[in-house]
Amino acid sequence: MANVLNKAAAGEEITAAYIGGSITEGAGARNFTYSYTDQFVNRLLNAYPDSNMHYYNSGLGGTPSTLGLMRYERDVVAIMKGDPDLVIIEFAVNDYQEPTNARAYESLVRTILEKENTPAVILLFSVFESKWNMQEQYISIGNHYGLPMVSIRDAIATAYTGGNLTDKEFFADIYHPTDYGHAIMADCLMELCNRVGAKVPGTIAPIPNADAKGCDFTGIRLITASDNGSAVVTPGSFTGKDTALQTYARTAKAVFPDNWMRTGTSGTDSFKVELTCKNIMLSYKFSNSTTFGKVSVYVDGQFAGILNGYLKGGWNNIETVLLLDTDTSAPHVLEIKPCEGHESKNFTILGIGYTP
């Protein structure tokens, strides 16, 4: 962090990226300029007026670090045309029941830290109106790697107990901050920078060889209908393209425009993927339309579970599940087919993540 701030003070080019959930997208603020991400960048520019700063916001509502890890290379590095100097990670309220038990989160942290440009990483722990987040689980990861961490829950606690801050002032709803809440988040990040800025940069410590929770998903690769990578994909009856999709709030572009959709009239042939890997994650669409239904999933011919593309409260949002989790890379076959009685229903596969 000190190196990044020194570059900013010297007027050098600085690139920053945010990855997280809807709070990082800017939900709750009247518009994106009032989000904590934009307000923090403005505070940095005020503090370092000679800096040449570029930033990108890759927040995506309702998604955990599992999907953040799958998206990072495509949705941050590729878009920014290089690795950012500073990355702020915000998944402390999105990782409830996240399927890897913090291993995807640590894998994302380690993936970024291992970049050749030695980026700075801030772990930001946002909070719900209930004052709940997952910081207890993630602080140990931050400590393991010696990372700066900002807890919004801890930062506002004294103001609450002293009667100087209320839920109505901080929260726009039970999940997202108001403009003022976003401003407090930006102030907290700026306070960190003010404290770090007074320190003389030293030698960057090596990344620990051991893991804190597990880094089983570093090096993950993303497969989509337009980029199969080294995998062999046989789409079967999943030959359509779904266009009713979750989009990035800031660009209105679909997150997974190239997908595999099976309709109730496209047949019942299985979707198959052959790949060599240690683990497999799958992202699919939740729809509140009763035209969507269930599929059965098999890994190497063994039943792995049933996925339901229909969710009463769905909003075309993305669900990510862990289907294979092993220590050794080996050839595997993933197969997906409609459940009995759901042959007339739709189902959309959005993306597949795997670690070679």
GROMACS .gro file of C-alpha atoms in nm:
model
  356
    1MET     CA    1   0.000   0.000   0.000
    2ALA     CA    2   0.280   0.239   0.083
    3ASN     CA    3   0.439   0.177  -0.256
    4VAL     CA    4   0.109   0.246  -0.432
    5LEU     CA    5   0.056   0.571  -0.241
    6ASN     CA    6   0.411   0.682  -0.311
    7LYS     CA    7   0.350   0.628  -0.682
    8ALA     CA    8   0.035   0.837  -0.653
    9ALA     CA    9   0.226   1.113  -0.473
   10ALA     CA   10   0.487   1.109  -0.750
   11GLY     CA   11   0.222   1.156  -1.017
   12GLU     CA   12   0.273   0.811  -1.165
   13GLU     CA   13  -0.005   0.605  -1.318
   14ILE     CA   14  -0.208   0.401  -1.066
   15THR     CA   15  -0.465   0.137  -1.154
   16ALA     CA   16  -0.719   0.016  -0.900
   17ALA     CA   17  -0.991  -0.248  -0.914
   18TYR     CA   18  -1.287  -0.342  -0.698
   19ILE     CA   19  -1.439  -0.688  -0.688
   20GLY     CA   20  -1.733  -0.776  -0.466
   21GLY     CA   21  -2.111  -0.786  -0.446
   22SER     CA   22  -2.396  -0.538  -0.481
   23ILE     CA   23  -2.254  -0.296  -0.223
   24THR     CA   24  -1.945  -0.263  -0.442
   25GLU     CA   25  -2.172  -0.222  -0.746
   26GLY     CA   26  -2.316   0.079  -0.564
   27ALA     CA   27  -2.654  -0.052  -0.448
   28GLY     CA   28  -2.832   0.178  -0.204
   29ALA     CA   29  -2.667   0.495  -0.334
   30ARG     CA   30  -2.880   0.730  -0.542
   31ASN     CA   31  -2.635   0.684  -0.831
   32PHE     CA   32  -2.289   0.542  -0.881
   33THR     CA   33  -2.107   0.866  -0.807
   34TYR     CA   34  -2.227   0.831  -0.445
   35SER     CA   35  -2.105   0.471  -0.411
   36TYR     CA   36  -1.816   0.405  -0.175
   37THR     CA   37  -1.600   0.302  -0.469
   38ASP     CA   38  -1.634   0.632  -0.654
   39GLN     CA   39  -1.618   0.837  -0.336
   40PHE     CA   40  -1.297   0.663  -0.228
   41VAL     CA   41  -1.131   0.731  -0.563
   42ASN     CA   42  -1.233   1.096  -0.536
   43ARG     CA   43  -1.079   1.115  -0.190
   44LEU     CA   44  -0.756   0.965  -0.322
   45LEU     CA   45  -0.749   1.215  -0.609
   46ASN     CA   46  -0.801   1.501  -0.363
   47ALA     CA   47  -0.515   1.370  -0.147
   48TYR     CA   48  -0.288   1.306  -0.446
   49PRO     CA   49  -0.391   1.565  -0.707
   50ASP     CA   50  -0.090   1.493  -0.931
   51SER     CA   51  -0.169   1.122  -0.958
   52ASN     CA   52  -0.279   0.960  -1.281
   53MET     CA   53  -0.540   0.718  -1.153
   54HIS     CA   54  -0.757   0.470  -1.342
   55TYR     CA   55  -1.000   0.231  -1.177
   56TYR     CA   56  -1.251  -0.036  -1.268
   57ASN     CA   57  -1.548  -0.160  -1.067
   58SER     CA   58  -1.627  -0.530  -1.111
   59GLY     CA   59  -1.888  -0.558  -0.836
   60LEU     CA   60  -2.175  -0.794  -0.913
   61GLY     CA   61  -2.489  -0.818  -0.701
   62GLY     CA   62  -2.577  -1.138  -0.520
   63THR     CA   63  -2.254  -1.319  -0.600
   64PRO     CA   64  -1.993  -1.477  -0.369
   65SER     CA   65  -1.615  -1.496  -0.386
   66THR     CA   66  -1.655  -1.830  -0.565
   67LEU     CA   67  -1.783  -1.652  -0.874
   68GLY     CA   68  -1.552  -1.356  -0.811
   69LEU     CA   69  -1.257  -1.592  -0.841
   70MET     CA   70  -1.398  -1.743  -1.161
   71ARG     CA   71  -1.449  -1.395  -1.309
   72TYR     CA   72  -1.128  -1.223  -1.197
   73GLU     CA   73  -0.904  -1.280  -1.499
   74ARG     CA   74  -1.184  -1.214  -1.749
   75ASP     CA   75  -1.366  -0.932  -1.573
   76VAL     CA   76  -1.075  -0.744  -1.416
   77VAL     CA   77  -0.737  -0.824  -1.570
   78ALA     CA   78  -0.856  -0.860  -1.930
   79ILE     CA   79  -1.076  -0.551  -1.918
   80MET     CA   80  -0.803  -0.341  -1.756
   81LYS     CA   81  -0.548  -0.486  -2.000
   82GLY     CA   82  -0.316  -0.575  -1.715
   83ASP     CA   83  -0.294  -0.643  -1.344
   84PRO     CA   84  -0.408  -0.352  -1.125
   85ASP     CA   85  -0.180  -0.192  -0.865
   86LEU     CA   86  -0.450  -0.198  -0.598
   87VAL     CA   87  -0.739  -0.443  -0.552
   88ILE     CA   88  -1.017  -0.403  -0.296
   89ILE     CA   89  -1.203  -0.728  -0.220
   90GLU     CA   90  -1.553  -0.706  -0.068
   91PHE     CA   91  -1.734  -1.037  -0.014
   92ALA     CA   92  -1.788  -1.039   0.364
   93VAL     CA   93  -2.168  -1.025   0.333
   94ASN     CA   94  -2.202  -1.231   0.014
   95ASP     CA   95  -2.022  -1.547   0.122
   96TYR     CA   96  -2.294  -1.687   0.347
   97GLN     CA   97  -2.313  -2.060   0.259
   98GLU     CA   98  -2.042  -2.012  -0.004
   99PRO     CA   99  -1.966  -2.370  -0.116
  100THR     CA  100  -1.587  -2.382  -0.063
  101ASN     CA  101  -1.579  -2.272   0.303
  102ALA     CA  102  -1.348  -1.973   0.246
  103ARG     CA  103  -1.106  -2.155   0.014
  104ALA     CA  104  -1.229  -1.963  -0.292
  105TYR     CA  105  -1.185  -1.636  -0.101
  106GLU     CA  106  -0.829  -1.721  -0.005
  107SER     CA  107  -0.761  -1.850  -0.356
  108LEU     CA  108  -0.870  -1.512  -0.493
  109VAL     CA  109  -0.648  -1.329  -0.244
  110ARG     CA  110  -0.349  -1.546  -0.327
  111THR     CA  111  -0.410  -1.527  -0.702
  112ILE     CA  112  -0.383  -1.148  -0.682
  113LEU     CA  113  -0.086  -1.141  -0.446
  114GLU     CA  114   0.113  -1.374  -0.671
  115LYS     CA  115   0.095  -1.134  -0.965
  116GLU     CA  116   0.434  -1.013  -1.088
  117ASN     CA  117   0.351  -0.647  -1.026
  118THR     CA  118   0.313  -0.714  -0.647
  119PRO     CA  119  -0.023  -0.539  -0.610
  120ALA     CA  120  -0.163  -0.405  -0.287
  121VAL     CA  121  -0.476  -0.583  -0.160
  122ILE     CA  122  -0.730  -0.445   0.087
  123LEU     CA  123  -0.987  -0.674   0.246
  124LEU     CA  124  -1.305  -0.473   0.302
  125PHE     CA  125  -1.566  -0.618   0.538
  126SER     CA  126  -1.900  -0.455   0.467
  127VAL     CA  127  -2.199  -0.518   0.695
  128PHE     CA  128  -2.576  -0.576   0.689
  129GLU     CA  129  -2.829  -0.382   0.897
  130SER     CA  130  -2.832  -0.681   1.134
  131LYS     CA  131  -2.462  -0.602   1.196
  132TRP     CA  132  -2.369  -0.941   1.053
  133ASN     CA  133  -2.076  -1.021   0.829
  134MET     CA  134  -1.813  -1.294   0.791
  135GLN     CA  135  -1.512  -1.098   0.907
  136GLU     CA  136  -1.423  -1.344   1.184
  137GLN     CA  137  -1.360  -1.608   0.920
  138TYR     CA  138  -1.172  -1.377   0.687
  139ILE     CA  139  -0.959  -1.181   0.934
  140SER     CA  140  -0.744  -1.491   0.978
  141ILE     CA  141  -0.675  -1.488   0.603
  142GLY     CA  142  -0.582  -1.121   0.614
  143ASN     CA  143  -0.350  -1.179   0.909
  144HIS     CA  144  -0.192  -1.480   0.738
  145TYR     CA  145  -0.087  -1.265   0.441
  146GLY     CA  146  -0.025  -0.945   0.637
  147LEU     CA  147  -0.294  -0.752   0.452
  148PRO     CA  148  -0.463  -0.425   0.548
  149MET     CA  149  -0.825  -0.484   0.646
  150VAL     CA  150  -1.115  -0.244   0.695
  151SER     CA  151  -1.416  -0.353   0.902
  152ILE     CA  152  -1.720  -0.132   0.849
  153ARG     CA  153  -1.899  -0.320   1.127
  154ASP     CA  154  -1.630  -0.228   1.378
  155ALA     CA  155  -1.594   0.125   1.243
  156ILE     CA  156  -1.958   0.219   1.303
  157ALA     CA  157  -2.005   0.032   1.632
  158THR     CA  158  -1.905   0.318   1.862
  159ALA     CA  159  -2.117   0.568   1.670
  160TYR     CA  160  -2.416   0.339   1.715
  161THR     CA  161  -2.367   0.283   2.086
  162GLY     CA  162  -2.308   0.656   2.138
  163GLY     CA  163  -2.631   0.748   1.959
  164ASN     CA  164  -2.449   0.932   1.682
  165LEU     CA  165  -2.552   0.699   1.398
  166THR     CA  166  -2.878   0.518   1.324
  167ASP     CA  167  -2.982   0.245   1.085
  168LYS     CA  168  -3.197   0.496   0.896
  169GLU     CA  169  -2.890   0.712   0.835
  170PHE     CA  170  -2.655   0.433   0.734
  171PHE     CA  171  -2.879   0.179   0.557
  172ALA     CA  172  -3.103   0.228   0.255
  173ASP     CA  173  -3.248  -0.119   0.320
  174ILE     CA  174  -3.147  -0.419   0.530
  175TYR     CA  175  -2.851  -0.490   0.302
  176HIS     CA  176  -2.720  -0.174   0.137
  177PRO     CA  177  -2.584   0.161   0.258
  178THR     CA  178  -2.732   0.501   0.188
  179ASP     CA  179  -2.523   0.773   0.023
  180TYR     CA  180  -2.407   0.861   0.375
  181GLY     CA  181  -2.329   0.498   0.452
  182HIS     CA  182  -2.125   0.472   0.134
  183ALA     CA  183  -1.945   0.793   0.233
  184ILE     CA  184  -1.853   0.641   0.570
  185MET     CA  185  -1.713   0.337   0.390
  186ALA     CA  186  -1.504   0.562   0.166
  187ASP     CA  187  -1.385   0.756   0.473
  188CYS     CA  188  -1.276   0.431   0.637
  189LEU     CA  189  -1.071   0.333   0.333
  190MET     CA  190  -0.920   0.680   0.321
  191GLU     CA  191  -0.832   0.659   0.690
  192LEU     CA  192  -0.636   0.344   0.612
  193CYS     CA  193  -0.451   0.526   0.335
  194ASN     CA  194  -0.373   0.817   0.567
  195ARG     CA  195  -0.221   0.581   0.821
  196VAL     CA  196  -0.023   0.388   0.561
  197GLY     CA  197   0.091   0.701   0.381
  198ALA     CA  198   0.298   0.806   0.681
  199LYS     CA  199   0.505   0.488   0.665
  200VAL     CA  200   0.824   0.441   0.471
  201PRO     CA  201   0.788   0.152   0.223
  202GLY     CA  202   1.008  -0.143   0.301
  203THR     CA  203   1.082  -0.477   0.145
  204ILE     CA  204   0.767  -0.663   0.052
  205ALA     CA  205   0.747  -0.981   0.257
  206PRO     CA  206   0.731  -1.309   0.065
  207ILE     CA  207   0.395  -1.481   0.030
  208PRO     CA  208   0.370  -1.761   0.289
  209ASN     CA  209   0.413  -2.111   0.151
  210ALA     CA  210   0.134  -2.246   0.371
  211ASP     CA  211  -0.234  -2.162   0.331
  212ALA     CA  212  -0.469  -2.030   0.596
  213LYS     CA  213  -0.794  -2.196   0.486
  214GLY     CA  214  -0.686  -2.355   0.159
  215CYS     CA  215  -0.595  -2.234  -0.190
  216ASP     CA  216  -0.730  -2.527  -0.388
  217PHE     CA  217  -0.873  -2.303  -0.660
  218THR     CA  218  -0.577  -2.086  -0.758
  219GLY     CA  219  -0.523  -2.108  -1.132
  220ILE     CA  220  -0.894  -2.162  -1.197
  221ARG     CA  221  -1.006  -2.137  -1.558
  222LEU     CA  222  -1.344  -2.027  -1.690
  223ILE     CA  223  -1.529  -2.205  -1.970
  224THR     CA  224  -1.812  -2.035  -2.157
  225ALA     CA  225  -1.997  -2.119  -2.477
  226SER     CA  226  -1.754  -1.896  -2.668
  227ASP     CA  227  -1.434  -2.016  -2.498
  228ASN     CA  228  -1.399  -2.385  -2.420
  229GLY     CA  229  -1.027  -2.360  -2.353
  230SER     CA  230  -0.878  -2.709  -2.345
  231ALA     CA  231  -1.208  -2.874  -2.254
  232VAL     CA  232  -1.415  -3.081  -2.494
  233VAL     CA  233  -1.778  -2.969  -2.485
  234THR     CA  234  -2.069  -3.163  -2.631
  235PRO     CA  235  -2.372  -2.936  -2.581
  236GLY     CA  236  -2.636  -3.198  -2.659
  237SER     CA  237  -2.976  -3.032  -2.624
  238PHE     CA  238  -2.822  -2.723  -2.459
  239THR     CA  239  -2.771  -2.543  -2.790
  240GLY     CA  240  -2.973  -2.227  -2.734
  241LYS     CA  241  -2.857  -1.889  -2.604
  242ASP     CA  242  -3.039  -1.727  -2.314
  243THR     CA  243  -3.072  -1.348  -2.340
  244ALA     CA  244  -3.268  -1.282  -2.018
  245LEU     CA  245  -2.959  -1.255  -1.802
  246GLN     CA  246  -2.810  -1.083  -1.500
  247THR     CA  247  -2.619  -0.774  -1.607
  248TYR     CA  248  -2.350  -0.551  -1.462
  249ALA     CA  249  -2.530  -0.255  -1.309
  250ARG     CA  250  -2.274  -0.007  -1.439
  251THR     CA  251  -2.265  -0.121  -1.801
  252ALA     CA  252  -2.595  -0.309  -1.847
  253LYS     CA  253  -2.395  -0.581  -2.023
  254ALA     CA  254  -2.476  -0.945  -1.955
  255VAL     CA  255  -2.234  -1.126  -1.728
  256PHE     CA  256  -2.253  -1.448  -1.929
  257PRO     CA  257  -2.384  -1.359  -2.275
  258ASP     CA  258  -2.232  -1.676  -2.420
  259ASN     CA  259  -2.416  -1.955  -2.243
  260TRP     CA  260  -2.574  -2.293  -2.303
  261MET     CA  261  -2.953  -2.293  -2.281
  262ARG     CA  262  -3.177  -2.594  -2.306
  263THR     CA  263  -3.542  -2.526  -2.391
  264GLY     CA  264  -3.836  -2.757  -2.348
  265THR     CA  265  -3.841  -2.821  -2.723
  266SER     CA  266  -3.469  -2.878  -2.790
  267GLY     CA  267  -3.461  -3.246  -2.696
  268THR     CA  268  -3.321  -3.436  -2.403
  269ASP     CA  269  -2.961  -3.508  -2.506
  270SER     CA  270  -2.708  -3.457  -2.225
  271PHE     CA  271  -2.465  -3.167  -2.199
  272LYS     CA  272  -2.115  -3.310  -2.150
  273VAL     CA  273  -1.776  -3.162  -2.075
  274GLU     CA  274  -1.451  -3.360  -2.077
  275LEU     CA  275  -1.165  -3.195  -1.892
  276THR     CA  276  -0.860  -3.269  -1.679
  277CYS     CA  277  -0.893  -3.101  -1.342
  278LYS     CA  278  -0.897  -3.117  -0.963
  279ASN     CA  279  -1.229  -2.946  -0.915
  280ILE     CA  280  -1.532  -2.823  -1.104
  281MET     CA  281  -1.762  -2.528  -1.030
  282LEU     CA  282  -2.076  -2.456  -1.227
  283SER     CA  283  -2.273  -2.132  -1.259
  284TYR     CA  284  -2.635  -2.144  -1.375
  285LYS     CA  285  -2.932  -1.912  -1.389
  286PHE     CA  286  -3.212  -1.872  -1.136
  287SER     CA  287  -3.539  -1.767  -1.300
  288ASN     CA  288  -3.877  -1.690  -1.143
  289SER     CA  289  -4.046  -1.824  -1.455
  290THR     CA  290  -4.209  -2.164  -1.413
  291THR     CA  291  -4.081  -2.250  -1.761
  292PHE     CA  292  -3.749  -2.331  -1.591
  293GLY     CA  293  -3.696  -2.659  -1.415
  294LYS     CA  294  -3.457  -2.922  -1.282
  295VAL     CA  295  -3.156  -3.104  -1.421
  296SER     CA  296  -2.957  -3.399  -1.291
  297VAL     CA  297  -2.580  -3.368  -1.267
  298TYR     CA  298  -2.329  -3.651  -1.297
  299VAL     CA  299  -1.952  -3.654  -1.259
  300ASP     CA  300  -1.779  -3.954  -1.415
  301GLY     CA  301  -2.114  -4.128  -1.433
  302GLN     CA  302  -2.184  -4.083  -1.063
  303PHE     CA  303  -2.489  -3.885  -0.957
  304ALA     CA  304  -2.375  -3.550  -0.812
  305GLY     CA  305  -2.707  -3.381  -0.742
  306ILE     CA  306  -3.011  -3.198  -0.880
  307LEU     CA  307  -3.007  -2.831  -0.976
  308ASN     CA  308  -3.329  -2.631  -1.005
  309GLY     CA  309  -3.326  -2.337  -1.245
  310TYR     CA  310  -3.658  -2.216  -1.106
  311LEU     CA  311  -3.655  -2.000  -0.794
  312LYS     CA  312  -3.966  -1.808  -0.687
  313GLY     CA  313  -3.753  -1.508  -0.591
  314GLY     CA  314  -3.512  -1.542  -0.882
  315TRP     CA  315  -3.422  -1.242  -1.093
  316ASN     CA  316  -3.207  -1.409  -1.358
  317ASN     CA  317  -2.932  -1.407  -1.098
  318ILE     CA  318  -2.634  -1.639  -1.096
  319GLU     CA  319  -2.598  -1.940  -0.868
  320THR     CA  320  -2.262  -2.117  -0.835
  321VAL     CA  321  -2.212  -2.469  -0.701
  322LEU     CA  322  -1.911  -2.691  -0.637
  323LEU     CA  323  -1.950  -3.026  -0.814
  324LEU     CA  324  -1.604  -3.182  -0.785
  325ASP     CA  325  -1.344  -3.123  -0.513
  326THR     CA  326  -1.029  -3.338  -0.518
  327ASP     CA  327  -0.657  -3.294  -0.450
  328THR     CA  328  -0.524  -3.445  -0.772
  329SER     CA  329  -0.581  -3.346  -1.133
  330ALA     CA  330  -0.730  -3.624  -1.346
  331PRO     CA  331  -0.960  -3.664  -1.648
  332HIS     CA  332  -1.327  -3.614  -1.562
  333VAL     CA  333  -1.659  -3.597  -1.744
  334LEU     CA  334  -1.936  -3.362  -1.634
  335GLU     CA  335  -2.283  -3.454  -1.760
  336ILE     CA  336  -2.607  -3.257  -1.721
  337LYS     CA  337  -2.950  -3.371  -1.839
  338PRO     CA  338  -3.313  -3.282  -1.763
  339CYS     CA  339  -3.473  -3.459  -1.470
  340GLU     CA  340  -3.759  -3.698  -1.533
  341GLY     CA  341  -4.076  -3.495  -1.557
  342HIS     CA  342  -3.884  -3.178  -1.646
  343GLU     CA  343  -3.813  -3.255  -2.010
  344SER     CA  344  -4.039  -2.965  -2.112
  345LYS     CA  345  -3.858  -2.715  -1.888
  346ASN     CA  346  -3.574  -2.473  -1.961
  347PHE     CA  347  -3.232  -2.462  -1.797
  348THR     CA  348  -2.936  -2.231  -1.860
  349ILE     CA  349  -2.571  -2.317  -1.792
  350LEU     CA  350  -2.376  -1.991  -1.767
  351GLY     CA  351  -2.014  -2.088  -1.705
  352ILE     CA  352  -1.790  -2.363  -1.572
  353GLY     CA  353  -1.482  -2.313  -1.360
  354TYR     CA  354  -1.211  -2.574  -1.314
  355THR     CA  355  -0.861  -2.595  -1.175
  356PRO     CA  356  -0.623  -2.800  -1.394
   0.00000   0.00000   0.00000
